Amino acid sequence: MRFLKAYSKCLDVLEKIIRVVLIVLLAAMVLISFYQCVMRYGFSRSQPWCEELTLYLGVYSVLIGIAICSRRESHLQVDFILNLYSKRVRCLMTAICTAISIVAMAAVCAYAFQLLPVATGRATTLPITMREIYIAFPIGAILMILFAIETTVRNFIGFLRGGEVVTLKEVRE
């Protein structure tokens, strides 16, 4: 439990950093979109780079933000069948599913790292290569793995405790 507490504290700091990055990314998306609207409808001078940059910032936002959703278990999921089981079985199934997602994210990360050296194509309107865009995939996968490890351990401990999942609040105390 001490390991989980220390690990969770590190993830708390990481989550705060991610939240700040997401706020900056989303604010940039709003400002760029506003700028594009003003230029297009106010001055009839559309800027071609605005749409592309907003799209890429959105990709980064999603791939970075998914880690927080996985930690909070607030991502979309079909839990109808899961809710039919006892709390103990639910903890075990959640731990197993999260462990499977760790393996899947490791595969995504490995594939993304293989893709980076060959991603030499250039963006249409921005002076960047696709490598700078594709780096979001391994970053998001690594972050999700880090947060999913905590979720797996918390649910496995919950299984051993008879179905009482260790909440993030309990881990922090």
Short mmCIF file of C-alpha atoms in Angstrom, two decimals:
data_model
loop_
_atom_site.label_atom_id
_atom_site.label_comp_id
_atom_site.label_asym_id
_atom_site.label_seq_id
_atom_site.Cartn_x
_atom_site.Cartn_y
_atom_site.Cartn_z
CA MET A 1 0.00 0.00 0.00
CA ARG A 2 2.97 2.31 0.61
CA PHE A 3 4.08 1.83 -2.99
CA LEU A 4 0.61 2.72 -4.22
CA LYS A 5 0.54 5.83 -2.04
CA ALA A 6 3.93 7.05 -3.32
CA TYR A 7 3.03 6.18 -6.90
CA SER A 8 -0.30 8.00 -6.61
CA LYS A 9 1.40 11.12 -5.27
CA CYS A 10 3.71 11.15 -8.29
CA LEU A 11 0.71 10.69 -10.56
CA ASP A 12 -1.09 13.55 -8.78
CA VAL A 13 1.77 15.87 -9.74
CA LEU A 14 1.78 14.51 -13.28
CA GLU A 15 -1.98 14.97 -13.53
CA LYS A 16 -1.68 18.62 -12.47
CA ILE A 17 0.93 19.19 -15.15
CA ILE A 18 -1.25 17.48 -17.75
CA ARG A 19 -4.22 19.62 -16.73
CA VAL A 20 -2.18 22.80 -17.22
CA VAL A 21 -1.00 21.57 -20.63
CA LEU A 22 -4.59 20.74 -21.60
CA ILE A 23 -5.79 24.17 -20.51
CA VAL A 24 -3.11 25.81 -22.64
CA LEU A 25 -3.90 23.58 -25.63
CA LEU A 26 -7.64 24.19 -25.42
CA ALA A 27 -7.18 27.93 -24.92
CA ALA A 28 -4.88 28.01 -27.96
CA MET A 29 -7.51 26.15 -29.99
CA VAL A 30 -10.18 28.66 -29.01
CA LEU A 31 -7.98 31.67 -29.72
CA ILE A 32 -6.82 30.33 -33.09
CA SER A 33 -10.41 29.53 -34.09
CA PHE A 34 -11.53 33.00 -33.01
CA TYR A 35 -8.68 34.56 -34.99
CA GLN A 36 -9.68 32.49 -38.03
CA CYS A 37 -13.31 33.66 -37.76
CA VAL A 38 -12.30 37.30 -37.45
CA MET A 39 -9.93 37.06 -40.40
CA ARG A 40 -12.37 35.12 -42.58
CA TYR A 41 -15.59 37.01 -41.89
CA GLY A 42 -14.24 40.38 -40.78
CA PHE A 43 -11.44 40.90 -43.28
CA SER A 44 -12.14 38.25 -45.96
CA ARG A 45 -8.58 37.00 -45.46
CA SER A 46 -8.78 33.40 -44.37
CA GLN A 47 -5.60 31.96 -42.85
CA PRO A 48 -4.97 28.42 -44.11
CA TRP A 49 -2.77 27.36 -41.19
CA CYS A 50 -5.46 27.93 -38.52
CA GLU A 51 -7.55 24.86 -39.29
CA GLU A 52 -4.57 22.57 -39.50
CA LEU A 53 -3.01 23.82 -36.26
CA THR A 54 -6.34 23.57 -34.43
CA LEU A 55 -6.72 20.00 -35.64
CA TYR A 56 -3.24 19.03 -34.43
CA LEU A 57 -3.77 20.71 -31.06
CA GLY A 58 -7.02 18.74 -30.77
CA VAL A 59 -5.17 15.49 -31.46
CA TYR A 60 -2.68 16.30 -28.69
CA SER A 61 -5.52 17.26 -26.31
CA VAL A 62 -7.32 13.97 -26.84
CA LEU A 63 -4.25 11.75 -26.63
CA ILE A 64 -2.94 13.48 -23.51
CA GLY A 65 -6.33 13.88 -21.83
CA ILE A 66 -7.26 10.22 -22.22
CA ALA A 67 -4.79 9.40 -19.45
CA ILE A 68 -6.74 11.44 -16.91
CA CYS A 69 -9.99 9.80 -18.03
CA SER A 70 -8.44 6.39 -17.56
CA ARG A 71 -7.30 7.28 -14.04
CA ARG A 72 -10.72 8.57 -13.04
CA GLU A 73 -12.44 5.72 -14.89
CA SER A 74 -14.57 8.38 -16.54
CA HIS A 75 -14.09 7.33 -20.15
CA LEU A 76 -17.02 5.95 -22.10
CA GLN A 77 -17.67 2.38 -21.23
CA VAL A 78 -20.48 -0.11 -21.40
CA ASP A 79 -20.84 -1.26 -17.82
CA PHE A 80 -24.27 -2.85 -18.00
CA ILE A 81 -22.93 -6.41 -17.72
CA LEU A 82 -20.28 -5.36 -15.22
CA ASN A 83 -22.95 -4.01 -12.88
CA LEU A 84 -24.67 -7.41 -12.81
CA TYR A 85 -21.75 -8.93 -10.89
CA SER A 86 -20.79 -8.59 -7.26
CA LYS A 87 -18.41 -5.84 -6.18
CA ARG A 88 -15.58 -8.32 -5.79
CA VAL A 89 -15.98 -9.74 -9.31
CA ARG A 90 -16.36 -6.18 -10.66
CA CYS A 91 -12.99 -5.24 -9.13
CA LEU A 92 -11.33 -8.30 -10.63
CA MET A 93 -12.83 -7.71 -14.07
CA THR A 94 -11.86 -4.04 -14.01
CA ALA A 95 -8.31 -4.96 -12.99
CA ILE A 96 -8.08 -7.51 -15.80
CA CYS A 97 -9.53 -5.15 -18.41
CA THR A 98 -7.19 -2.37 -17.33
CA ALA A 99 -4.23 -4.75 -17.50
CA ILE A 100 -5.30 -5.67 -21.04
CA SER A 101 -5.46 -1.97 -21.91
CA ILE A 102 -1.90 -1.60 -20.62
CA VAL A 103 -0.78 -4.30 -23.06
CA ALA A 104 -2.74 -2.64 -25.89
CA MET A 105 -1.22 0.77 -25.12
CA ALA A 106 2.24 -0.79 -25.01
CA ALA A 107 1.60 -2.17 -28.50
CA VAL A 108 0.39 1.26 -29.70
CA CYS A 109 3.48 2.85 -28.19
CA ALA A 110 5.83 0.34 -29.81
CA TYR A 111 4.17 0.78 -33.20
CA ALA A 112 4.22 4.57 -32.86
CA PHE A 113 7.95 4.54 -32.12
CA GLN A 114 8.49 2.42 -35.24
CA LEU A 115 6.45 4.90 -37.28
CA LEU A 116 8.32 8.02 -36.13
CA PRO A 117 11.52 7.53 -38.16
CA VAL A 118 9.58 7.16 -41.42
CA ALA A 119 7.08 9.98 -40.76
CA THR A 120 8.91 12.49 -42.91
CA GLY A 121 5.92 14.00 -44.69
CA ARG A 122 5.37 17.68 -44.15
CA ALA A 123 2.24 19.37 -42.88
CA THR A 124 0.23 21.12 -45.57
CA THR A 125 0.41 24.67 -44.24
CA LEU A 126 2.73 24.52 -41.24
CA PRO A 127 6.53 24.23 -41.23
CA ILE A 128 6.54 20.90 -39.37
CA THR A 129 6.79 17.24 -40.28
CA MET A 130 4.29 14.57 -39.37
CA ARG A 131 6.83 13.28 -36.84
CA GLU A 132 5.97 16.21 -34.55
CA ILE A 133 2.30 15.27 -34.79
CA TYR A 134 2.74 11.51 -34.46
CA ILE A 135 4.82 11.89 -31.29
CA ALA A 136 1.49 12.50 -29.54
CA PHE A 137 0.64 8.80 -29.87
CA PRO A 138 3.50 7.37 -27.79
CA ILE A 139 3.20 10.24 -25.31
CA GLY A 140 -0.49 9.51 -24.81
CA ALA A 141 0.11 5.76 -24.63
CA ILE A 142 2.86 6.12 -22.02
CA LEU A 143 0.72 8.44 -19.90
CA MET A 144 -2.23 6.06 -20.13
CA ILE A 145 -0.02 3.13 -19.12
CA LEU A 146 1.22 5.04 -16.07
CA PHE A 147 -2.30 5.87 -14.93
CA ALA A 148 -3.70 2.43 -15.81
CA ILE A 149 -1.11 0.74 -13.60
CA GLU A 150 -2.53 2.62 -10.64
CA THR A 151 -6.11 1.70 -11.57
CA THR A 152 -5.16 -1.97 -11.96
CA VAL A 153 -3.45 -2.08 -8.57
CA ARG A 154 -6.33 -0.25 -6.83
CA ASN A 155 -8.90 -2.65 -8.28
CA PHE A 156 -6.80 -5.73 -7.51
CA ILE A 157 -6.46 -4.54 -3.90
CA GLY A 158 -10.23 -4.01 -3.95
CA PHE A 159 -10.68 -7.59 -5.12
CA LEU A 160 -8.51 -8.84 -2.25
CA ARG A 161 -10.52 -6.71 0.19
CA GLY A 162 -13.76 -8.30 -0.89
CA GLY A 163 -14.93 -5.68 -3.37
CA GLU A 164 -14.05 -2.43 -1.62
CA VAL A 165 -12.10 -0.47 -4.22
CA VAL A 166 -9.39 1.76 -2.82
CA THR A 167 -10.41 5.26 -3.86
CA LEU A 168 -7.91 7.91 -4.89
CA LYS A 169 -8.88 9.85 -1.78
CA GLU A 170 -8.03 6.88 0.45
CA VAL A 171 -4.69 6.41 -1.27
CA ARG A 172 -3.76 10.04 -0.66
CA GLU A 173 -4.50 9.87 3.08
#
